[in-house]
CSV table of N, CA and C in Angstrom, one decimal:
chain,number,residue,atom,x,y,z
A,17,UNK,N,-60.8,-24.6,-48.4
A,17,UNK,CA,-60.2,-23.0,-49.2
A,17,UNK,C,-59.5,-22.6,-47.4
A,18,UNK,N,-58.7,-21.3,-47.4
A,18,UNK,CA,-57.8,-20.9,-47.7
A,18,UNK,C,-57.5,-19.6,-47.0
A,19,UNK,N,-57.4,-19.2,-45.8
A,19,UNK,CA,-58.1,-18.0,-44.9
A,19,UNK,C,-56.1,-17.2,-45.2
A,20,UNK,N,-56.4,-15.7,-45.7
A,20,UNK,CA,-54.8,-15.5,-46.1
A,20,UNK,C,-54.5,-14.2,-45.8
A,21,UNK,N,-54.1,-13.2,-44.6
A,21,UNK,CA,-53.4,-11.9,-44.2
A,21,UNK,C,-52.8,-11.1,-45.1
A,22,UNK,N,-53.1,-10.7,-47.0
A,22,UNK,CA,-52.1,-9.5,-47.4
A,22,UNK,C,-51.3,-8.9,-46.3
A,23,UNK,N,-50.0,-8.8,-46.2
A,23,UNK,CA,-49.3,-8.0,-45.1
A,23,UNK,C,-48.6,-7.7,-45.9
A,24,UNK,N,-47.3,-7.2,-45.1
A,24,UNK,CA,-45.3,-6.5,-45.2
A,24,UNK,C,-44.9,-6.1,-43.8
A,25,UNK,N,-43.6,-6.5,-43.8
A,25,UNK,CA,-43.2,-5.8,-42.6
A,25,UNK,C,-43.3,-4.5,-42.6
A,26,UNK,N,-43.5,-4.3,-41.3
A,26,UNK,CA,-43.1,-2.9,-40.9
A,26,UNK,C,-45.1,-2.2,-41.5
A,27,UNK,N,-45.9,-2.7,-41.6
A,27,UNK,CA,-47.1,-2.2,-41.6
A,27,UNK,C,-48.4,-2.5,-40.3
A,28,UNK,N,-48.8,-1.0,-39.6
A,28,UNK,CA,-49.1,-1.1,-38.1
A,28,UNK,C,-51.0,-1.8,-38.2
A,29,UNK,N,-50.7,-1.2,-39.4
A,29,UNK,CA,-53.0,-1.5,-40.0
A,29,UNK,C,-53.0,-3.2,-39.9
A,30,UNK,N,-51.8,-4.2,-40.6
A,30,UNK,CA,-51.6,-4.8,-41.2
A,30,UNK,C,-51.8,-6.0,-39.9
A,31,UNK,N,-50.6,-5.3,-39.5
A,31,UNK,CA,-50.9,-5.3,-37.6
A,31,UNK,C,-52.0,-5.5,-36.3
A,32,UNK,N,-52.3,-4.7,-36.4
A,32,UNK,CA,-54.2,-3.9,-36.1
A,32,UNK,C,-54.8,-5.3,-36.6
A,33,UNK,N,-54.8,-5.8,-38.0
A,33,UNK,CA,-56.1,-6.7,-38.5
A,33,UNK,C,-55.8,-7.6,-38.3
A,34,UNK,N,-54.8,-8.5,-37.9
A,34,UNK,CA,-54.3,-9.9,-37.0
A,34,UNK,C,-54.4,-10.0,-35.8
A,35,UNK,N,-54.5,-8.3,-35.3
A,35,UNK,CA,-54.6,-7.8,-34.2
A,35,UNK,C,-56.5,-8.3,-33.4
A,36,UNK,N,-57.4,-8.3,-34.9
A,36,UNK,CA,-58.4,-8.1,-34.3
A,36,UNK,C,-58.6,-9.6,-34.6
A,37,UNK,N,-58.8,-10.1,-35.8
A,37,UNK,CA,-58.1,-11.7,-36.4
A,37,UNK,C,-58.0,-12.5,-35.2
A,38,UNK,N,-57.0,-12.8,-34.2
A,38,UNK,CA,-56.9,-13.1,-32.6
A,38,UNK,C,-57.8,-12.7,-31.4
A,39,UNK,N,-57.8,-11.5,-31.3
A,39,UNK,CA,-58.8,-11.2,-30.4
A,39,UNK,C,-60.0,-12.0,-30.9
A,40,UNK,N,-60.7,-12.7,-32.1
A,40,UNK,CA,-62.1,-12.3,-33.1
A,40,UNK,C,-62.4,-14.2,-32.4
A,41,UNK,N,-61.1,-15.1,-31.6
A,41,UNK,CA,-60.9,-16.2,-31.1
A,41,UNK,C,-61.4,-17.2,-32.1
A,42,UNK,N,-61.1,-17.4,-34.2
A,42,UNK,CA,-61.1,-18.3,-34.5
A,42,UNK,C,-60.9,-19.2,-34.4
A,43,UNK,N,-59.9,-20.5,-34.5
A,43,UNK,CA,-59.7,-21.6,-34.8
A,43,UNK,C,-59.3,-22.2,-36.8
A,44,UNK,N,-59.7,-21.8,-36.7
A,44,UNK,CA,-59.1,-22.1,-39.0
A,44,UNK,C,-58.0,-20.6,-38.6
A,45,UNK,N,-57.0,-21.0,-39.3
A,45,UNK,CA,-55.7,-21.0,-39.4
A,45,UNK,C,-55.8,-19.8,-40.7
A,46,UNK,N,-55.0,-18.8,-40.3
A,46,UNK,CA,-55.2,-17.4,-40.0
A,46,UNK,C,-53.2,-17.6,-41.4
A,47,UNK,N,-52.8,-17.3,-42.6
A,47,UNK,CA,-51.5,-17.2,-42.9
A,47,UNK,C,-51.6,-16.4,-43.4
A,48,UNK,N,-50.2,-16.1,-43.6
A,48,UNK,CA,-49.4,-14.2,-43.3
A,48,UNK,C,-49.1,-14.3,-44.4
A,49,UNK,N,-49.2,-13.8,-45.7
A,49,UNK,CA,-48.7,-13.9,-47.2
A,49,UNK,C,-47.9,-12.4,-46.5
A,50,UNK,N,-46.5,-11.8,-46.8
A,50,UNK,CA,-46.1,-10.9,-47.4
A,50,UNK,C,-45.3,-10.5,-48.1
A,51,UNK,N,-46.2,-9.7,-49.5
A,51,UNK,CA,-46.5,-9.2,-50.0
A,51,UNK,C,-45.3,-8.0,-51.5
A,52,UNK,N,-44.7,-8.2,-50.1
A,52,UNK,CA,-43.1,-7.2,-50.4
A,52,UNK,C,-41.7,-8.3,-51.3
A,53,UNK,N,-42.2,-9.7,-51.3
A,53,UNK,CA,-41.6,-9.8,-52.1
A,53,UNK,C,-42.4,-11.1,-54.0
A,54,UNK,N,-43.1,-11.2,-54.1
A,54,UNK,CA,-44.2,-11.5,-55.8
A,54,UNK,C,-44.5,-10.2,-55.9
A,55,UNK,N,-43.7,-9.5,-57.1
A,55,UNK,CA,-44.5,-8.6,-57.5
A,55,UNK,C,-45.8,-8.6,-58.6
A,56,UNK,N,-46.8,-9.9,-58.3
A,56,UNK,CA,-48.2,-9.7,-58.7
A,56,UNK,C,-49.2,-9.3,-56.9
A,57,UNK,N,-48.4,-9.7,-56.2
A,57,UNK,CA,-48.7,-9.2,-55.2
A,57,UNK,C,-48.4,-8.4,-54.8
A,58,UNK,N,-47.7,-7.4,-55.0
A,58,UNK,CA,-47.2,-6.5,-54.4
A,58,UNK,C,-47.8,-5.9,-55.6
A,59,UNK,N,-47.8,-5.3,-57.0
A,59,UNK,CA,-49.2,-5.0,-57.3
A,59,UNK,C,-50.6,-5.3,-57.6
A,60,UNK,N,-50.8,-6.2,-56.7
A,60,UNK,CA,-52.6,-6.4,-56.1
A,60,UNK,C,-52.7,-5.8,-55.3
A,61,UNK,N,-52.3,-5.5,-53.7
A,61,UNK,CA,-52.5,-5.3,-53.0
A,61,UNK,C,-51.2,-4.0,-52.5
A,62,UNK,N,-50.4,-3.9,-52.9
A,62,UNK,CA,-49.6,-2.3,-52.8
A,62,UNK,C,-50.2,-1.8,-51.7
A,63,UNK,N,-51.1,-0.8,-52.3
A,63,UNK,CA,-51.6,0.3,-51.1
A,63,UNK,C,-53.7,-0.1,-50.8
A,64,UNK,N,-53.8,-1.5,-50.7
A,64,UNK,CA,-54.7,-2.0,-50.3
A,64,UNK,C,-53.8,-2.8,-48.6
A,65,UNK,N,-52.9,-3.1,-48.3
A,65,UNK,CA,-52.8,-3.9,-47.4
A,65,UNK,C,-53.9,-2.7,-45.8
A,66,UNK,N,-54.6,-3.6,-45.2
A,66,UNK,CA,-54.1,-5.3,-45.0
A,66,UNK,C,-56.0,-5.9,-46.1
A,67,UNK,N,-55.3,-6.4,-46.4
A,67,UNK,CA,-56.1,-7.3,-46.6
A,67,UNK,C,-56.7,-8.7,-46.4
A,68,UNK,N,-57.9,-9.4,-46.4
A,68,UNK,CA,-58.2,-10.8,-45.7
A,68,UNK,C,-58.5,-11.4,-47.2
A,69,UNK,N,-58.2,-12.5,-47.7
A,69,UNK,CA,-58.5,-13.1,-48.0
A,69,UNK,C,-59.6,-15.0,-48.6
A,70,UNK,N,-60.3,-15.0,-48.7
A,70,UNK,CA,-60.9,-16.3,-48.0
A,70,UNK,C,-60.7,-17.0,-49.9
A,71,UNK,N,-60.1,-18.1,-50.2
A,71,UNK,CA,-59.1,-18.2,-51.2
A,71,UNK,C,-59.8,-20.1,-51.5
A,72,UNK,N,-60.4,-20.8,-52.4
A,72,UNK,CA,-60.4,-21.4,-52.5
A,72,UNK,C,-59.6,-22.6,-52.7
A,73,UNK,N,-59.7,-23.9,-53.0
A,73,UNK,CA,-59.4,-24.8,-53.0
A,73,UNK,C,-57.7,-25.1,-54.0
A,74,UNK,N,-58.7,-24.5,-55.3
A,74,UNK,CA,-57.6,-24.5,-56.1
A,74,UNK,C,-56.5,-23.0,-56.8
A,75,UNK,N,-57.1,-22.1,-55.7
A,75,UNK,CA,-56.4,-20.7,-55.2
A,75,UNK,C,-57.2,-19.1,-55.9
A,76,UNK,N,-58.3,-19.6,-56.3
A,76,UNK,CA,-58.5,-18.2,-56.7
A,76,UNK,C,-59.1,-18.3,-55.9
A,77,UNK,N,-59.1,-17.1,-55.6
A,77,UNK,CA,-60.4,-15.9,-54.6
A,77,UNK,C,-61.5,-15.6,-54.6
A,78,UNK,N,-62.1,-16.8,-53.5
A,78,UNK,CA,-64.1,-17.0,-52.8
A,78,UNK,C,-64.4,-14.5,-52.8
A,79,UNK,N,-63.8,-14.4,-51.4
A,79,UNK,CA,-64.2,-13.2,-51.3
A,79,UNK,C,-62.7,-12.6,-50.1
A,80,UNK,N,-62.5,-11.2,-50.8
A,80,UNK,CA,-61.9,-10.3,-49.9
A,80,UNK,C,-62.0,-9.7,-48.9
A,81,UNK,N,-62.3,-9.1,-48.0
A,81,UNK,CA,-62.2,-8.1,-46.5
A,81,UNK,C,-61.1,-7.1,-46.5
A,82,UNK,N,-61.3,-6.0,-47.4
A,82,UNK,CA,-60.5,-4.7,-47.2
A,82,UNK,C,-60.2,-3.6,-46.2
A,83,UNK,N,-59.1,-3.8,-45.8
A,83,UNK,CA,-58.9,-2.4,-45.3
A,83,UNK,C,-59.5,-0.4,-45.7
A,84,UNK,N,-60.0,-0.5,-44.5
A,84,UNK,CA,-60.9,-0.4,-43.4
A,84,UNK,C,-61.1,-1.6,-42.8
A,85,UNK,N,-62.2,-2.5,-41.7
A,85,UNK,CA,-62.7,-2.9,-41.1
A,85,UNK,C,-62.3,-3.2,-39.8
A,86,UNK,N,-63.3,-3.6,-38.7
A,86,UNK,CA,-63.1,-3.3,-37.2
A,86,UNK,C,-63.8,-4.8,-37.1
A,87,UNK,N,-63.3,-5.0,-35.5
A,87,UNK,CA,-64.0,-6.3,-35.2
A,87,UNK,C,-65.5,-6.8,-35.9
A,88,UNK,N,-65.9,-5.9,-35.2
A,88,UNK,CA,-67.7,-6.0,-36.1
A,88,UNK,C,-67.8,-6.2,-37.4
A,89,UNK,N,-67.0,-5.6,-38.5
A,89,UNK,CA,-66.6,-6.3,-39.7
A,89,UNK,C,-66.2,-7.4,-40.5
A,90,UNK,N,-65.3,-7.8,-39.0
A,90,UNK,CA,-64.3,-8.0,-39.5
A,90,UNK,C,-65.3,-9.8,-39.1
A,91,UNK,N,-65.9,-10.1,-38.1
A,91,UNK,CA,-67.1,-10.6,-36.8
A,91,UNK,C,-67.8,-10.9,-38.0
A,92,UNK,N,-68.7,-10.5,-38.9
A,92,UNK,CA,-69.7,-10.8,-39.9
A,92,UNK,C,-69.4,-10.8,-40.6
A,93,UNK,N,-67.9,-10.8,-41.5
A,93,UNK,CA,-67.3,-11.3,-42.9
A,93,UNK,C,-66.9,-12.6,-42.3
A,94,UNK,N,-66.6,-13.2,-40.6
A,94,UNK,CA,-66.8,-15.1,-41.0
A,94,UNK,C,-67.6,-15.4,-41.1
A,95,UNK,N,-68.6,-15.2,-40.4
A,95,UNK,CA,-69.8,-14.9,-40.5
A,95,UNK,C,-70.3,-16.0,-41.1
A,96,UNK,N,-70.4,-14.9,-42.1
A,96,UNK,CA,-70.7,-14.8,-43.8
A,96,UNK,C,-70.0,-15.7,-44.5
A,97,UNK,N,-69.0,-16.4,-43.9
A,97,UNK,CA,-69.0,-16.8,-44.8
A,97,UNK,C,-68.0,-18.7,-44.1
A,98,UNK,N,-68.8,-18.8,-42.7
A,98,UNK,CA,-69.2,-20.0,-42.1
A,98,UNK,C,-67.5,-19.6,-41.4
A,99,UNK,N,-66.5,-19.1,-41.6
A,99,UNK,CA,-65.9,-19.8,-40.5
A,99,UNK,C,-65.3,-19.6,-39.1
A,100,UNK,N,-64.8,-20.2,-38.8
A,100,UNK,CA,-64.7,-20.9,-36.9
A,100,UNK,C,-63.5,-20.8,-36.5
């Protein structure tokens, strides 16, 4: 499984989402992906970032948490998926 934060440069909400994840004190790596350089990602997430995506090993999406979310909602989502 991979945990990805879809983001872009200058997105203050994306920075806030990253800070919430860091404050959750999880050990699972969170990969930040800038959607600006990928047309498919930009088309999919351009108006919805930040989005945290849990992906299967084959790259398919298991579940996503879209903004807005707070620390409580993020922690609930992480626990639901067994993310430490």
